[in-house]
PDB file of C-alpha atoms in Angstrom:
ATOM      1  CA  UNK F   1       0.010   0.026   0.011  1.00  0.00           C
ATOM      2  CA  UNK F   2       1.109   3.541  -0.571  1.00  0.00           C
ATOM      3  CA  UNK F   3       2.576   5.652   2.134  1.00  0.00           C
ATOM      4  CA  UNK F   4       2.766   9.448   1.957  1.00  0.00           C
ATOM      5  CA  UNK F   5       4.968  11.063   4.572  1.00  0.00           C
ATOM      6  CA  UNK F   6       4.968  14.784   5.289  1.00  0.00           C
ATOM      7  CA  UNK F   7       7.687  16.627   7.057  1.00  0.00           C
ATOM      8  CA  UNK F   8       7.887  18.457   9.315  1.00  0.00           C
ATOM      9  CA  UNK F   9       4.638  17.590  11.167  1.00  0.00           C
ATOM     10  CA  UNK F  10       4.456  21.051  12.490  1.00  0.00           C
ATOM     11  CA  UNK F  11       6.343  24.296  11.818  1.00  0.00           C
ATOM     12  CA  UNK F  12       6.465  27.642  13.602  1.00  0.00           C
ATOM     13  CA  UNK F  13       8.069  30.538  11.751  1.00  0.00           C
ATOM     14  CA  UNK F  14       8.426  34.241  12.199  1.00  0.00           C
ATOM     15  CA  UNK F  15       6.485  36.389   9.720  1.00  0.00           C
ATOM     16  CA  UNK F  16       8.618  37.200   6.696  1.00  0.00           C
ATOM     17  CA  UNK F  17      10.670  33.949   6.889  1.00  0.00           C
ATOM     18  CA  UNK F  18      10.771  31.381   4.077  1.00  0.00           C
ATOM     19  CA  UNK F  19       9.845  27.770   4.743  1.00  0.00           C
ATOM     20  CA  UNK F  20       9.609  24.359   3.004  1.00  0.00           C
ATOM     21  CA  UNK F  21       7.302  21.458   3.505  1.00  0.00           C
ATOM     22  CA  UNK F  22       8.096  18.041   2.003  1.00  0.00           C
ATOM     23  CA  UNK F  23       5.903  15.190   0.900  1.00  0.00           C
ATOM     24  CA  UNK F  24       7.605  11.832   0.234  1.00  0.00           C
ATOM     25  CA  UNK F  25       5.881   8.877  -1.366  1.00  0.00           C
ATOM     26  CA  UNK F  26       6.705   5.211  -1.075  1.00  0.00           C
ATOM     27  CA  UNK F  27       5.623   4.763  -4.726  1.00  0.00           C
ATOM     28  CA  UNK F  28       5.967   6.741  -8.003  1.00  0.00           C
ATOM     29  CA  UNK F  29       3.591   9.669  -8.013  1.00  0.00           C
ATOM     30  CA  UNK F  30       1.287  10.035 -11.054  1.00  0.00           C
ATOM     31  CA  UNK F  31      -0.336  13.167  -9.705  1.00  0.00           C
ATOM     32  CA  UNK F  32       0.471  15.118  -6.595  1.00  0.00           C
ATOM     33  CA  UNK F  33      -2.000  17.641  -5.131  1.00  0.00           C
ATOM     34  CA  UNK F  34      -1.328  20.309  -2.548  1.00  0.00           C
ATOM     35  CA  UNK F  35      -4.186  21.554  -0.410  1.00  0.00           C
ATOM     36  CA  UNK F  36      -4.474  23.995   2.472  1.00  0.00           C
ATOM     37  CA  UNK F  37      -6.889  23.719   5.402  1.00  0.00           C
ATOM     38  CA  UNK F  38      -7.794  26.158   8.075  1.00  0.00           C
ATOM     39  CA  UNK F  39      -8.551  24.382  11.336  1.00  0.00           C
ATOM     40  CA  UNK F  40     -12.074  22.979  11.358  1.00  0.00           C
ATOM     41  CA  UNK F  41     -12.752  23.978   7.700  1.00  0.00           C
ATOM     42  CA  UNK F  42     -12.706  22.290   4.290  1.00  0.00           C
ATOM     43  CA  UNK F  43      -9.602  21.939   2.061  1.00  0.00           C
ATOM     44  CA  UNK F  44      -8.618  24.622  -0.470  1.00  0.00           C
ATOM     45  CA  UNK F  45      -6.817  23.439  -3.619  1.00  0.00           C
ATOM     46  CA  UNK F  46      -3.397  25.010  -4.151  1.00  0.00           C
ATOM     47  CA  UNK F  47      -1.608  23.211  -6.979  1.00  0.00           C
ATOM     48  CA  UNK F  48      -1.313  19.894  -8.862  1.00  0.00           C
ATOM     49  CA  UNK F  49       1.878  18.423 -10.305  1.00  0.00           C
ATOM     50  CA  UNK F  50       2.141  15.547 -12.718  1.00  0.00           C
ATOM     51  CA  UNK F  51       5.442  15.667 -14.645  1.00  0.00           C
ATOM     52  CA  UNK F  52       8.861  14.915 -13.183  1.00  0.00           C
ATOM     53  CA  UNK F  53      10.722  18.134 -12.528  1.00  0.00           C
ATOM     54  CA  UNK F  54       7.559  20.174 -12.754  1.00  0.00           C
ATOM     55  CA  UNK F  55       7.322  23.437 -10.804  1.00  0.00           C
ATOM     56  CA  UNK F  56       4.312  25.676 -10.256  1.00  0.00           C
ATOM     57  CA  UNK F  57       3.883  28.931  -8.398  1.00  0.00           C
ATOM     58  CA  UNK F  58       0.872  30.830  -7.101  1.00  0.00           C
ATOM     59  CA  UNK F  59       1.544  34.130  -5.384  1.00  0.00           C
ATOM     60  CA  UNK F  60       4.293  33.312  -2.776  1.00  0.00           C
ATOM     61  CA  UNK F  61       3.829  29.580  -2.828  1.00  0.00           C
ATOM     62  CA  UNK F  62       5.886  27.329  -5.153  1.00  0.00           C
ATOM     63  CA  UNK F  63       5.553  23.580  -5.438  1.00  0.00           C
ATOM     64  CA  UNK F  64       7.910  21.149  -7.131  1.00  0.00           C
ATOM     65  CA  UNK F  65       7.829  17.477  -8.126  1.00  0.00           C
ATOM     66  CA  UNK F  66      11.261  15.809  -8.284  1.00  0.00           C
ATOM     67  CA  UNK F  67      12.553  14.078 -11.395  1.00  0.00           C
ATOM     68  CA  UNK F  68      11.981  10.650  -9.950  1.00  0.00           C
ATOM     69  CA  UNK F  69       8.347  11.656  -9.060  1.00  0.00           C
ATOM     70  CA  UNK F  70       8.511  10.373  -5.450  1.00  0.00           C
ATOM     71  CA  UNK F  71       8.933  13.605  -3.626  1.00  0.00           C
ATOM     72  CA  UNK F  72       7.313  17.023  -3.701  1.00  0.00           C
ATOM     73  CA  UNK F  73       8.136  20.133  -1.844  1.00  0.00           C
ATOM     74  CA  UNK F  74       6.101  23.242  -1.106  1.00  0.00           C
ATOM     75  CA  UNK F  75       7.989  26.440  -0.527  1.00  0.00           C
ATOM     76  CA  UNK F  76       6.559  29.664   0.951  1.00  0.00           C
ATOM     77  CA  UNK F  77       8.482  32.864   0.474  1.00  0.00           C
ATOM     78  CA  UNK F  78       8.118  35.674   2.987  1.00  0.00           C
ATOM     79  CA  UNK F  79       5.524  33.998   5.115  1.00  0.00           C
ATOM     80  CA  UNK F  80       2.497  35.921   6.305  1.00  0.00           C
ATOM     81  CA  UNK F  81      -0.067  35.120   9.041  1.00  0.00           C
ATOM     82  CA  UNK F  82      -2.553  34.357   6.268  1.00  0.00           C
ATOM     83  CA  UNK F  83      -0.373  31.402   5.306  1.00  0.00           C
ATOM     84  CA  UNK F  84      -0.991  29.640   8.598  1.00  0.00           C
ATOM     85  CA  UNK F  85      -2.967  26.437   8.487  1.00  0.00           C
ATOM     86  CA  UNK F  86      -2.518  22.693   7.687  1.00  0.00           C
ATOM     87  CA  UNK F  87      -0.913  21.862   4.415  1.00  0.00           C
ATOM     88  CA  UNK F  88      -1.803  18.438   2.973  1.00  0.00           C
ATOM     89  CA  UNK F  89      -0.347  16.595   0.063  1.00  0.00           C
ATOM     90  CA  UNK F  90      -2.490  14.025  -1.770  1.00  0.00           C
ATOM     91  CA  UNK F  91      -1.388  11.385  -4.304  1.00  0.00           C
ATOM     92  CA  UNK F  92      -3.495  10.250  -7.130  1.00  0.00           C
ATOM     93  CA  UNK F  93      -4.209   6.541  -7.006  1.00  0.00           C
ATOM     94  CA  UNK F  94      -4.925   4.072  -9.731  1.00  0.00           C
ATOM     95  CA  UNK F  95      -8.635   4.350  -9.030  1.00  0.00           C
ATOM     96  CA  UNK F  96      -8.379   8.162  -9.574  1.00  0.00           C
ATOM     97  CA  UNK F  97      -8.848   8.743  -5.835  1.00  0.00           C
ATOM     98  CA  UNK F  98      -6.625  10.767  -3.617  1.00  0.00           C
ATOM     99  CA  UNK F  99      -4.512   9.299  -0.833  1.00  0.00           C
ATOM    100  CA  UNK F 100      -3.484  11.968   1.659  1.00  0.00           C
ATOM    101  CA  UNK F 101      -0.416  12.570   3.828  1.00  0.00           C
ATOM    102  CA  UNK F 102      -0.812  13.366   7.486  1.00  0.00           C
ATOM    103  CA  UNK F 103      -0.435  17.043   7.090  1.00  0.00           C
ATOM    104  CA  UNK F 104       1.923  19.877   8.208  1.00  0.00           C
ATOM    105  CA  UNK F 105       0.621  22.378  10.637  1.00  0.00           C
ATOM    106  CA  UNK F 106       2.097  25.813   9.998  1.00  0.00           C
ATOM    107  CA  UNK F 107       2.034  28.660  12.484  1.00  0.00           C
ATOM    108  CA  UNK F 108       3.245  32.099  11.444  1.00  0.00           C
ATOM    109  CA  UNK F 109       4.120  34.429  14.362  1.00  0.00           C
ATOM    110  CA  UNK F 110       3.526  38.178  13.571  1.00  0.00           C
TER     111      UNK F 110
ATOM    112  CA  UNK T   1     -22.843  30.471  -6.260  1.00  0.00           C
ATOM    113  CA  UNK T   2     -21.618  26.935  -7.115  1.00  0.00           C
ATOM    114  CA  UNK T   3     -20.180  24.855  -4.397  1.00  0.00           C
ATOM    115  CA  UNK T   4     -20.556  21.966  -1.925  1.00  0.00           C
ATOM    116  CA  UNK T   5     -22.538  22.288   1.233  1.00  0.00           C
ATOM    117  CA  UNK T   6     -22.422  20.034   4.240  1.00  0.00           C
ATOM    118  CA  UNK T   7     -24.855  20.145   7.054  1.00  0.00           C
ATOM    119  CA  UNK T   8     -24.962  20.418   9.952  1.00  0.00           C
ATOM    120  CA  UNK T   9     -21.563  22.002  10.916  1.00  0.00           C
ATOM    121  CA  UNK T  10     -21.678  20.338  14.326  1.00  0.00           C
ATOM    122  CA  UNK T  11     -23.541  17.156  15.258  1.00  0.00           C
ATOM    123  CA  UNK T  12     -23.943  15.426  18.552  1.00  0.00           C
ATOM    124  CA  UNK T  13     -25.331  11.907  18.968  1.00  0.00           C
ATOM    125  CA  UNK T  14     -25.606   9.364  21.658  1.00  0.00           C
ATOM    126  CA  UNK T  15     -23.689   6.156  21.381  1.00  0.00           C
ATOM    127  CA  UNK T  16     -25.590   3.474  19.524  1.00  0.00           C
ATOM    128  CA  UNK T  17     -27.554   5.813  17.318  1.00  0.00           C
ATOM    129  CA  UNK T  18     -27.216   6.011  13.551  1.00  0.00           C
ATOM    130  CA  UNK T  19     -26.706   9.433  12.123  1.00  0.00           C
ATOM    131  CA  UNK T  20     -26.794  10.726   8.537  1.00  0.00           C
ATOM    132  CA  UNK T  21     -24.507  13.546   7.298  1.00  0.00           C
ATOM    133  CA  UNK T  22     -25.678  15.541   4.326  1.00  0.00           C
ATOM    134  CA  UNK T  23     -23.500  16.527   1.289  1.00  0.00           C
ATOM    135  CA  UNK T  24     -24.967  18.460  -1.642  1.00  0.00           C
ATOM    136  CA  UNK T  25     -23.142  19.995  -4.672  1.00  0.00           C
ATOM    137  CA  UNK T  26     -24.342  22.091  -7.531  1.00  0.00           C
ATOM    138  CA  UNK T  27     -21.151  21.912  -9.581  1.00  0.00           C
ATOM    139  CA  UNK T  28     -22.558  19.230 -11.825  1.00  0.00           C
ATOM    140  CA  UNK T  29     -19.733  16.900 -10.793  1.00  0.00           C
ATOM    141  CA  UNK T  30     -20.067  13.236 -11.520  1.00  0.00           C
ATOM    142  CA  UNK T  31     -17.838  11.982  -8.667  1.00  0.00           C
ATOM    143  CA  UNK T  32     -18.353  12.540  -4.952  1.00  0.00           C
ATOM    144  CA  UNK T  33     -16.281  11.447  -1.998  1.00  0.00           C
ATOM    145  CA  UNK T  34     -16.415  11.060   1.825  1.00  0.00           C
ATOM    146  CA  UNK T  35     -13.400  11.414   4.015  1.00  0.00           C
ATOM    147  CA  UNK T  36     -12.816  11.221   7.691  1.00  0.00           C
ATOM    148  CA  UNK T  37     -10.177  13.297   9.414  1.00  0.00           C
ATOM    149  CA  UNK T  38      -8.679  12.579  12.804  1.00  0.00           C
ATOM    150  CA  UNK T  39      -5.974  14.515  14.582  1.00  0.00           C
ATOM    151  CA  UNK T  40      -2.527  13.655  13.196  1.00  0.00           C
ATOM    152  CA  UNK T  41      -3.900  11.166  10.645  1.00  0.00           C
ATOM    153  CA  UNK T  42      -4.774  13.294   7.650  1.00  0.00           C
ATOM    154  CA  UNK T  43      -7.783  12.381   5.484  1.00  0.00           C
ATOM    155  CA  UNK T  44      -8.877   8.841   4.953  1.00  0.00           C
ATOM    156  CA  UNK T  45     -11.296   7.800   2.217  1.00  0.00           C
ATOM    157  CA  UNK T  46     -14.598   6.171   3.454  1.00  0.00           C
ATOM    158  CA  UNK T  47     -16.649   5.835   0.292  1.00  0.00           C
ATOM    159  CA  UNK T  48     -16.756   7.294  -3.221  1.00  0.00           C
ATOM    160  CA  UNK T  49     -19.113   7.394  -6.112  1.00  0.00           C
ATOM    161  CA  UNK T  50     -18.138   8.028  -9.712  1.00  0.00           C
ATOM    162  CA  UNK T  51     -21.672   7.974 -11.030  1.00  0.00           C
ATOM    163  CA  UNK T  52     -25.307   8.020  -9.882  1.00  0.00           C
ATOM    164  CA  UNK T  53     -26.546   4.714  -8.342  1.00  0.00           C
ATOM    165  CA  UNK T  54     -23.052   3.370  -8.030  1.00  0.00           C
ATOM    166  CA  UNK T  55     -20.460   3.650  -5.183  1.00  0.00           C
ATOM    167  CA  UNK T  56     -17.339   1.914  -3.926  1.00  0.00           C
ATOM    168  CA  UNK T  57     -15.779   1.338  -0.550  1.00  0.00           C
ATOM    169  CA  UNK T  58     -12.723   3.370   0.357  1.00  0.00           C
ATOM    170  CA  UNK T  59     -10.040   2.491   2.868  1.00  0.00           C
ATOM    171  CA  UNK T  60     -12.257   2.643   6.001  1.00  0.00           C
ATOM    172  CA  UNK T  61     -15.804   1.767   4.992  1.00  0.00           C
ATOM    173  CA  UNK T  62     -16.681  -0.438   7.878  1.00  0.00           C
ATOM    174  CA  UNK T  63     -19.465   1.000   9.992  1.00  0.00           C
ATOM    175  CA  UNK T  64     -20.559   3.503   7.336  1.00  0.00           C
ATOM    176  CA  UNK T  65     -23.103   3.396   4.486  1.00  0.00           C
ATOM    177  CA  UNK T  66     -23.850   5.714   1.598  1.00  0.00           C
ATOM    178  CA  UNK T  67     -26.384   6.207  -1.217  1.00  0.00           C
ATOM    179  CA  UNK T  68     -26.189   8.045  -4.521  1.00  0.00           C
ATOM    180  CA  UNK T  69     -29.763   8.378  -5.834  1.00  0.00           C
ATOM    181  CA  UNK T  70     -29.152  11.893  -7.275  1.00  0.00           C
ATOM    182  CA  UNK T  71     -26.115  13.405  -8.946  1.00  0.00           C
ATOM    183  CA  UNK T  72     -25.999  16.322  -6.545  1.00  0.00           C
ATOM    184  CA  UNK T  73     -26.439  14.418  -3.282  1.00  0.00           C
ATOM    185  CA  UNK T  74     -24.206  11.867  -1.461  1.00  0.00           C
ATOM    186  CA  UNK T  75     -25.379  11.342   2.137  1.00  0.00           C
ATOM    187  CA  UNK T  76     -23.267   9.365   4.602  1.00  0.00           C
ATOM    188  CA  UNK T  77     -24.752   7.317   7.407  1.00  0.00           C
ATOM    189  CA  UNK T  78     -22.588   6.597  10.396  1.00  0.00           C
ATOM    190  CA  UNK T  79     -24.024   3.401  11.919  1.00  0.00           C
ATOM    191  CA  UNK T  80     -23.761   2.131  15.427  1.00  0.00           C
ATOM    192  CA  UNK T  81     -21.317  -0.444  14.125  1.00  0.00           C
ATOM    193  CA  UNK T  82     -18.660   2.252  13.688  1.00  0.00           C
ATOM    194  CA  UNK T  83     -16.548   1.839  16.819  1.00  0.00           C
ATOM    195  CA  UNK T  84     -15.048   5.248  16.986  1.00  0.00           C
ATOM    196  CA  UNK T  85     -17.266   7.702  15.063  1.00  0.00           C
ATOM    197  CA  UNK T  86     -16.226  10.967  16.650  1.00  0.00           C
ATOM    198  CA  UNK T  87     -14.318  12.802  13.907  1.00  0.00           C
ATOM    199  CA  UNK T  88     -14.351  15.538  11.366  1.00  0.00           C
ATOM    200  CA  UNK T  89     -16.077  14.407   8.118  1.00  0.00           C
ATOM    201  CA  UNK T  90     -15.343  16.016   4.802  1.00  0.00           C
ATOM    202  CA  UNK T  91     -17.203  15.623   1.505  1.00  0.00           C
ATOM    203  CA  UNK T  92     -15.676  16.387  -1.906  1.00  0.00           C
ATOM    204  CA  UNK T  93     -16.603  16.279  -5.529  1.00  0.00           C
ATOM    205  CA  UNK T  94     -15.052  16.514  -9.016  1.00  0.00           C
ATOM    206  CA  UNK T  95     -15.182  15.489 -12.598  1.00  0.00           C
ATOM    207  CA  UNK T  96     -13.366  12.057 -12.442  1.00  0.00           C
ATOM    208  CA  UNK T  97     -10.121  11.736 -14.265  1.00  0.00           C
ATOM    209  CA  UNK T  98      -6.482  12.640 -13.909  1.00  0.00           C
ATOM    210  CA  UNK T  99      -5.695  16.264 -13.304  1.00  0.00           C
ATOM    211  CA  UNK T 100      -9.102  17.232 -11.949  1.00  0.00           C
ATOM    212  CA  UNK T 101      -8.864  18.541  -8.450  1.00  0.00           C
ATOM    213  CA  UNK T 102     -11.420  17.634  -5.817  1.00  0.00           C
ATOM    214  CA  UNK T 103     -13.552  20.462  -4.350  1.00  0.00           C
ATOM    215  CA  UNK T 104     -14.259  20.161  -0.688  1.00  0.00           C
ATOM    216  CA  UNK T 105     -17.181  21.104   1.512  1.00  0.00           C
ATOM    217  CA  UNK T 106     -16.743  22.887   4.872  1.00  0.00           C
ATOM    218  CA  UNK T 107     -17.044  19.645   6.866  1.00  0.00           C
ATOM    219  CA  UNK T 108     -19.184  18.312   9.669  1.00  0.00           C
ATOM    220  CA  UNK T 109     -17.762  17.657  13.130  1.00  0.00           C
ATOM    221  CA  UNK T 110     -19.495  14.638  14.668  1.00  0.00           C
ATOM    222  CA  UNK T 111     -19.274  13.942  18.373  1.00  0.00           C
ATOM    223  CA  UNK T 112     -20.680  10.837  19.853  1.00  0.00           C
ATOM    224  CA  UNK T 113     -21.382  11.024  23.493  1.00  0.00           C
TER     225      UNK T 113
END
C-alpha cells in the first residue's frame, strides 16, 4: 500500500521567513496535489503536479515534483499570518482517488 | 454560487444511534467522496461514487453506508457499528479523471457522547 509522509509535522516561523514542507511517497507519483486547510474547515486546492521536474507557483507559494516523481516540496516565500494552517499533500491513486499525507501544521508568528 | 454544502456544521449523537451527514453539490460533478479526518492522521477515504446509483468502498468503509440516488447528493450514514465515530467528516466532488482537483465542503464535526 502507498505511504505518503509529510515533514515536518508542525512548523512555527516568524512572519517574513521562508519555509519548505516536504511530501515523500513510497511509490511513484502520477499526480500530486497540494491543499491548504484552516482548522475545522474544508480543504482549499493550491496546486497539482504531474510531470517529473515540474514546478508551479501561485503568489508566494511554489511547489515542485522531483525528477523521480517520489517527492514533492512546497515552498513559501516571505510567510504571512494568512499562510497559517494545515498543508496536505495528496497522491492520485490508480482508481483516480486521492491518498493523503498526515499534514503539516504551519504557525506564522507576527 | 456553485459549491459543496455540508450540514450540519456540528452534530452530537448518543452512542448506539445511527446518524446521517448531508452533502450536496451544484457543480454538476459526477464523482463524490467522503473522508474522515482525525488529529494527526490526515484524511482517509470512506466511500466514493463516480456515477449516480453506484459507489465503492474506500479504505475505512466499515461502519458506514452511503447512497447516490441523485447526482447532486451523497449522504453518509454513520452506523452504530462504527466503533469510533467521533471525527471531522469532509465531503468532496469533482469530474473524475487525472488532473481534476477535488472540491471540498466545509465539513461536519460529529461527536458521539
